[in-house]
Every structure is written in C-alpha cells, then in structure tokens.
Short mmCIF file of C-alpha atoms in Angstrom, two decimals:
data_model
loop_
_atom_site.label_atom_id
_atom_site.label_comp_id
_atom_site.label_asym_id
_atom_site.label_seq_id
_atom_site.Cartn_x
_atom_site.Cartn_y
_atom_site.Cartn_z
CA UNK A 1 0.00 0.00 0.00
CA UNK A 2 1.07 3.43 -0.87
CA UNK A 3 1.53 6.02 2.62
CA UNK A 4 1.47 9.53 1.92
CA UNK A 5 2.44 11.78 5.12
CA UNK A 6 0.23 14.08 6.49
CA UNK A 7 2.19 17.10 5.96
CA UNK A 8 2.20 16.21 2.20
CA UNK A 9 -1.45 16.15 2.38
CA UNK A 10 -1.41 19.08 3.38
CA UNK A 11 1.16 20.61 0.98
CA UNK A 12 -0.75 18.87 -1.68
CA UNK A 13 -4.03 20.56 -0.77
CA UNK A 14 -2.68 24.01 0.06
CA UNK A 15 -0.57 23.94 -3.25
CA UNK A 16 -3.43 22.71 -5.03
CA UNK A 17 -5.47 25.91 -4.01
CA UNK A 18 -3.39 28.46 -4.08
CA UNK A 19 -1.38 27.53 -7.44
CA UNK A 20 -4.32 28.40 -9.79
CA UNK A 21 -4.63 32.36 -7.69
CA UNK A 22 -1.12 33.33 -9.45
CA UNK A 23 -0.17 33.23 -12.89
CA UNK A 24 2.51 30.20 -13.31
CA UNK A 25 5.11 31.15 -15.90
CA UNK A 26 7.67 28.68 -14.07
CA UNK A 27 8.04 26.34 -11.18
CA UNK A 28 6.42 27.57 -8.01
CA UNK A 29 8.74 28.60 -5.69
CA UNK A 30 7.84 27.71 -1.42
CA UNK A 31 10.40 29.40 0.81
CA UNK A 32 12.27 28.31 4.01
CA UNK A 33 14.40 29.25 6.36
CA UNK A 34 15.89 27.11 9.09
CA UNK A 35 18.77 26.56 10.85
CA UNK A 36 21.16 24.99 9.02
CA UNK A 37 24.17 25.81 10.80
CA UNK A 38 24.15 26.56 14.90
CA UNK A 39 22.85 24.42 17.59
CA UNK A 40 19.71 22.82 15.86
CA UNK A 41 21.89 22.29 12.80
CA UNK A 42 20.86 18.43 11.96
CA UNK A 43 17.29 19.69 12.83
CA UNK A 44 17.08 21.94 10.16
CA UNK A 45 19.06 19.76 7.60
CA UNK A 46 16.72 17.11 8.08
CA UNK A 47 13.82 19.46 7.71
CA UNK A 48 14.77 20.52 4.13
CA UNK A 49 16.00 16.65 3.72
CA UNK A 50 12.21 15.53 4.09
CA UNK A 51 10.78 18.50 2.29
CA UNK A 52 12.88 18.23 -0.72
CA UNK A 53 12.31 14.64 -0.65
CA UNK A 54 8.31 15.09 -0.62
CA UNK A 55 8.73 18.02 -3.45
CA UNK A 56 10.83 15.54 -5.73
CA UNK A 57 8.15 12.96 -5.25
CA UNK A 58 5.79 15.71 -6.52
CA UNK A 59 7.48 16.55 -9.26
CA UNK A 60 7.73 13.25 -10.55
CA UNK A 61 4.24 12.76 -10.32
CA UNK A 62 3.87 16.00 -12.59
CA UNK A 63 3.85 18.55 -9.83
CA UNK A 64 1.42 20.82 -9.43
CA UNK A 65 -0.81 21.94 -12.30
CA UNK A 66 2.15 20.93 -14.23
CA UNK A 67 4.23 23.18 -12.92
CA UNK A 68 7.27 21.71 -10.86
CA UNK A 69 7.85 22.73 -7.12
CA UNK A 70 10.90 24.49 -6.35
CA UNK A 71 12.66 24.64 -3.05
CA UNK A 72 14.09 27.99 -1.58
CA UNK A 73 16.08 28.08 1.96
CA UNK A 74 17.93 30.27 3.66
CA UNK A 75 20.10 29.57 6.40
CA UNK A 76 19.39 31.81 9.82
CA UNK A 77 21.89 29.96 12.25
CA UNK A 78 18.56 29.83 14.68
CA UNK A 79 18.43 32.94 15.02
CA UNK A 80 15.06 34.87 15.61
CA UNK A 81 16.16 38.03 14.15
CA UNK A 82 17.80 36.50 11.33
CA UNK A 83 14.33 34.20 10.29
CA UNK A 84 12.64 37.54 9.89
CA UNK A 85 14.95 39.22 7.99
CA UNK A 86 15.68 36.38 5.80
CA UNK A 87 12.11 35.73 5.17
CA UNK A 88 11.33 39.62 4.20
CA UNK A 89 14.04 39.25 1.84
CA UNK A 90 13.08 35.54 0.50
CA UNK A 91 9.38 37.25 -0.15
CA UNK A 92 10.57 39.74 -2.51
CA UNK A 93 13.13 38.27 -4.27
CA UNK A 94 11.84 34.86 -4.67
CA UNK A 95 7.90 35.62 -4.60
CA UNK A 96 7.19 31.84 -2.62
CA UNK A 97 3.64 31.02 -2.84
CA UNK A 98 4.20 29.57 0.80
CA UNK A 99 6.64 28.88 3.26
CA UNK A 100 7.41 25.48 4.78
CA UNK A 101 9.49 23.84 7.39
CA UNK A 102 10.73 26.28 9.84
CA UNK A 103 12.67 25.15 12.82
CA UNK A 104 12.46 27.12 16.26
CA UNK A 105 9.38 28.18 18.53
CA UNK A 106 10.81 31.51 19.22
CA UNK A 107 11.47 31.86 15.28
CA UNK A 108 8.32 31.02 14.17
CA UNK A 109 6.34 32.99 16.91
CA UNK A 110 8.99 36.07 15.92
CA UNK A 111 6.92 35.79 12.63
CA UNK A 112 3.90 35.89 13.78
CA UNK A 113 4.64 38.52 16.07
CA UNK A 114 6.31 40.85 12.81
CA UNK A 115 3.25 40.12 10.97
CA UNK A 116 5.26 38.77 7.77
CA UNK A 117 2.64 36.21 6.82
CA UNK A 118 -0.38 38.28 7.16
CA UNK A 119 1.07 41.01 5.48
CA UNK A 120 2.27 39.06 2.46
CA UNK A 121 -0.88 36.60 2.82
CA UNK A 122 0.60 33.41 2.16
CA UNK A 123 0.86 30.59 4.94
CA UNK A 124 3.93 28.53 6.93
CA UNK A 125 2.95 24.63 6.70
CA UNK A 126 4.84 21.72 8.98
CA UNK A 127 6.94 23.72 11.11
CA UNK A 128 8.76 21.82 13.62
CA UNK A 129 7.44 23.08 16.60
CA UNK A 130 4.56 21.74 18.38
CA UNK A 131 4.51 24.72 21.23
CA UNK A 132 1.08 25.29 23.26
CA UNK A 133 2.17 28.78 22.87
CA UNK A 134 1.61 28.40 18.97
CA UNK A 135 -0.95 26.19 18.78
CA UNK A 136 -2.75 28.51 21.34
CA UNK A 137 -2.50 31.20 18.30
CA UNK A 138 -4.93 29.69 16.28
CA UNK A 139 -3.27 31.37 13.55
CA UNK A 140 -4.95 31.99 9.94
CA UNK A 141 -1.64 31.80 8.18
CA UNK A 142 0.23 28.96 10.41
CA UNK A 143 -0.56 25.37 9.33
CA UNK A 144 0.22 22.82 12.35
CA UNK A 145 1.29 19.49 11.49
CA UNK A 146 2.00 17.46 14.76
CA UNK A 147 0.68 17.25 17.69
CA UNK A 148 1.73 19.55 20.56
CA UNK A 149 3.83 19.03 23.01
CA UNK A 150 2.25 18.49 25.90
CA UNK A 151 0.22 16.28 24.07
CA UNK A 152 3.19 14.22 23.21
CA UNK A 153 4.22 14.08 26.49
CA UNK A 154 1.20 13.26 28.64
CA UNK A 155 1.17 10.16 25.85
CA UNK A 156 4.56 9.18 26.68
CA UNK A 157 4.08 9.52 30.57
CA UNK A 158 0.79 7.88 30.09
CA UNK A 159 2.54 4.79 28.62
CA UNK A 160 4.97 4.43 31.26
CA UNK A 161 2.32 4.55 34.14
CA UNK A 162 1.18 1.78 32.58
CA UNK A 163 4.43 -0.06 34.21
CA UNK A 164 4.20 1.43 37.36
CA UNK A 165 5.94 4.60 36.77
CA UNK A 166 4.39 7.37 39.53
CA UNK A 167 7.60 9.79 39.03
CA UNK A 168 8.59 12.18 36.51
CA UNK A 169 11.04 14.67 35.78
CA UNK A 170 11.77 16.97 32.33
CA UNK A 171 15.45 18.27 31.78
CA UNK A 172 14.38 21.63 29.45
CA UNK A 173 16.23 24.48 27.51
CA UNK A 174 15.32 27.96 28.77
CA UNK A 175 13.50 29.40 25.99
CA UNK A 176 9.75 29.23 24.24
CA UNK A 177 11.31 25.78 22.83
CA UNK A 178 11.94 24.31 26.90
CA UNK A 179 9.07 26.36 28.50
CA UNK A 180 6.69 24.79 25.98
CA UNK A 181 7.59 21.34 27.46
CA UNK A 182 8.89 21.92 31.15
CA UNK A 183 4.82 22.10 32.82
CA UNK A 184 3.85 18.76 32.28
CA UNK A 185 2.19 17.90 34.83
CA UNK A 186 1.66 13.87 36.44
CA UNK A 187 -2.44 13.42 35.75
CA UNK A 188 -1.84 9.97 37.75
CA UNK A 189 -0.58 12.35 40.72
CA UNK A 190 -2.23 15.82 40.10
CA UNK A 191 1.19 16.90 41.07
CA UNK A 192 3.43 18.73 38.52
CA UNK A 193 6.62 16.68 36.95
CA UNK A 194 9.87 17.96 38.88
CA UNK A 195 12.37 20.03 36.04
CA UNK A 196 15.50 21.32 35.85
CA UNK A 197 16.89 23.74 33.10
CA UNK A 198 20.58 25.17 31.34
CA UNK A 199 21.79 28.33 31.42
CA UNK A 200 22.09 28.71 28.34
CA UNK A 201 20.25 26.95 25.80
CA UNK A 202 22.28 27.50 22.60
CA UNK A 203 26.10 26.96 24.16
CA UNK A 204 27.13 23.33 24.31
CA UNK A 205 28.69 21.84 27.28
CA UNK A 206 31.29 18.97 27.73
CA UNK A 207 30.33 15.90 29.18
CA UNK A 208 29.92 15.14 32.83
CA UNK A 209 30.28 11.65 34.91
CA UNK A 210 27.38 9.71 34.54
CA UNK A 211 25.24 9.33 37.45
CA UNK A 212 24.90 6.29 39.58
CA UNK A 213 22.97 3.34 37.42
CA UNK A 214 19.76 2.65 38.57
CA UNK A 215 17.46 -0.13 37.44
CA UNK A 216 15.94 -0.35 33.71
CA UNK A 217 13.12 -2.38 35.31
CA UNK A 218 9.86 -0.67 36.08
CA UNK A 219 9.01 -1.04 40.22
CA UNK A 220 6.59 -3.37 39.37
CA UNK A 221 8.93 -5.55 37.72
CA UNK A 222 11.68 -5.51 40.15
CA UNK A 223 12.53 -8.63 42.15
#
C-alpha cells in the first residue's frame, strides 16, 4: 500500500489551491528558512532533507498543475532576528507562494509577532514546533502538522504509568522551545513533573560523569 504523510497532504491541498490564484510562468517557488548551521543544525538539515524529498516525489508525479515545485532556503543559524529578515528578503526576491518547514518556537512565533505572513498573505505549513504557545494562536496563516507538546508528552508519561511509573522529571532548555515542554504535569498524581533547566540553551557543554545506574526495570517488575 502506498503512505502519503500528512504534511504532504497538506502541501498537496494548500498547493493545489493556491497555485491556480497566481499566474505560473515557471516552477512555483515555497520558501524556508531554518537553521542549518548553529545548535539545531541536523534539525534543520533534516527538515529541508524531508521537504525536498516530498517536493521531488511531486514533481515526478507531474507537480502541481504541471508546474514543478521548487525549493528555496535560507540559512538563519537559529536565530530569531535572522528568520525575519531572511524571510522579508526571501518574499521579494523569490515571490514563494508559501513557506514550509521552519525550525524554532521563538522563530516562528517572531513571525507571527512581525506580521510577515499576514502582510504578504501566504501561509507557513509543517513547522517543527509543536509549542502550546503556537498552537494557542490559532493562527490563519500557520498550518500545524503534529501534535503539541504536551500532548506528546502526557502520551509518553501515560505509557509508562502503565508499568508502574508514579515519578517524573523533564530536563528543558530555557526558551519558548523548553518552557513549551517543562509544565507537564503527572495526571496519575495531580502533582506537577519535577524540572530542571541550562543556562544557556544554545552553548554546548562537555560531558559530565554519569550518574549512579539505577534499574531499567519498572518497580513493578523488580525482584
């Protein structure tokens, strides 16, 4: 059987619409900008890894209104300012009929903040991020494709409850990324998980001992 993602789906259908409200002398160009250098470096690589991947898939089906799909990105080191700017600049030199795959909370909700997609009315599809803080937005112009974080995590903490896990704790970053994640809290407790956080989220630090080892084996498990 054939699987299509979801965020190709949606590409598909946005693409789909929007494609016949411009005149098409070429490809149609969708724009991103991600960090491809900096801390979230293999983040954003990967990002435009899939993307290009699910455009040349596209293309070889006949692309869109047969008109190929043509991939712009910019690099903006993760960088809040720099995702702006580079966006402003992508939108009127490269006229993208959308913009895809960004990589950052505190990028993407820079954008929304600027106003660059409502002002140049196109939309951002699949970002990375699955913030409360963004999906709070409700956005017009901002296309969530996963689910949000503390979805994710109740899920995860949910499973392990299952095996007798009562106890949880969430090692964050200090910015809209970490804060999105760190107030979890334990709905088998009603008590919130227990967190620690860096300094600084975007300098990397050597190695430390390990801790003690502990057991692998949930408590129920344990002999």
């Amino acid at each position: 059987m054939k699987q299509i993602s979801l965020p190709r789906n949606v590409l598909a259908v946005v693409l789909f619409v929007l494609a016949p409200l411009v005149a098409i002398a070429g490809d149609i160009v969708v724009g991103q900008v991600a960090a491809l250098s900096g801390p979230l470096s293999p983040t954003g690589t990967h990002m435009r890894a899939g993307v290009k991947l699910c455009f040349d898939a596209v293309n070889a089906e006949g692309g869109i209104h047969g008109a190929r799909i043509r991939l712009v990105t910019r690099d903006d080191g993760y960088k809040t300012e720099e995702t702006v700017r580079l966006a402003r600049d992508m939108l009127r030199e490269s006229q993208p009929l959308a913009f895809i795959g960004f990589v950052g909370t505190g990028n993407v909700e820079a954008m929304l903040e600027r106003k660059v997609l409502s002002e140049a009315g196109i939309p951002l599809i699949a970002i990375r991020s699955g913030a409360e803080s963004l999906v709070r937005r409700n956005d017009p112009f901002l296309f969530l494709t996963r689910a949000s974080y503390a979805e994710e995590i109740e899920k995860i903490t949910d499973q392990y409850a299952t095996t007798g896990y009562t106890r949880f704790a969430v090692l964050y970053q200090d910015d809209a990324f970490g804060q999105g994640r760190c107030s979890v809290p334990n709905r088998r407790s009603g008590n919130p998980a227990d967190h620690w956080k860096p300094r600084d989220p975007t300098r990397r630090t050597p190695p430390t001992s390990p801790p003690p080892s502990r057991p692998l084996l949930p408590p129920n498990r344990r002999r």
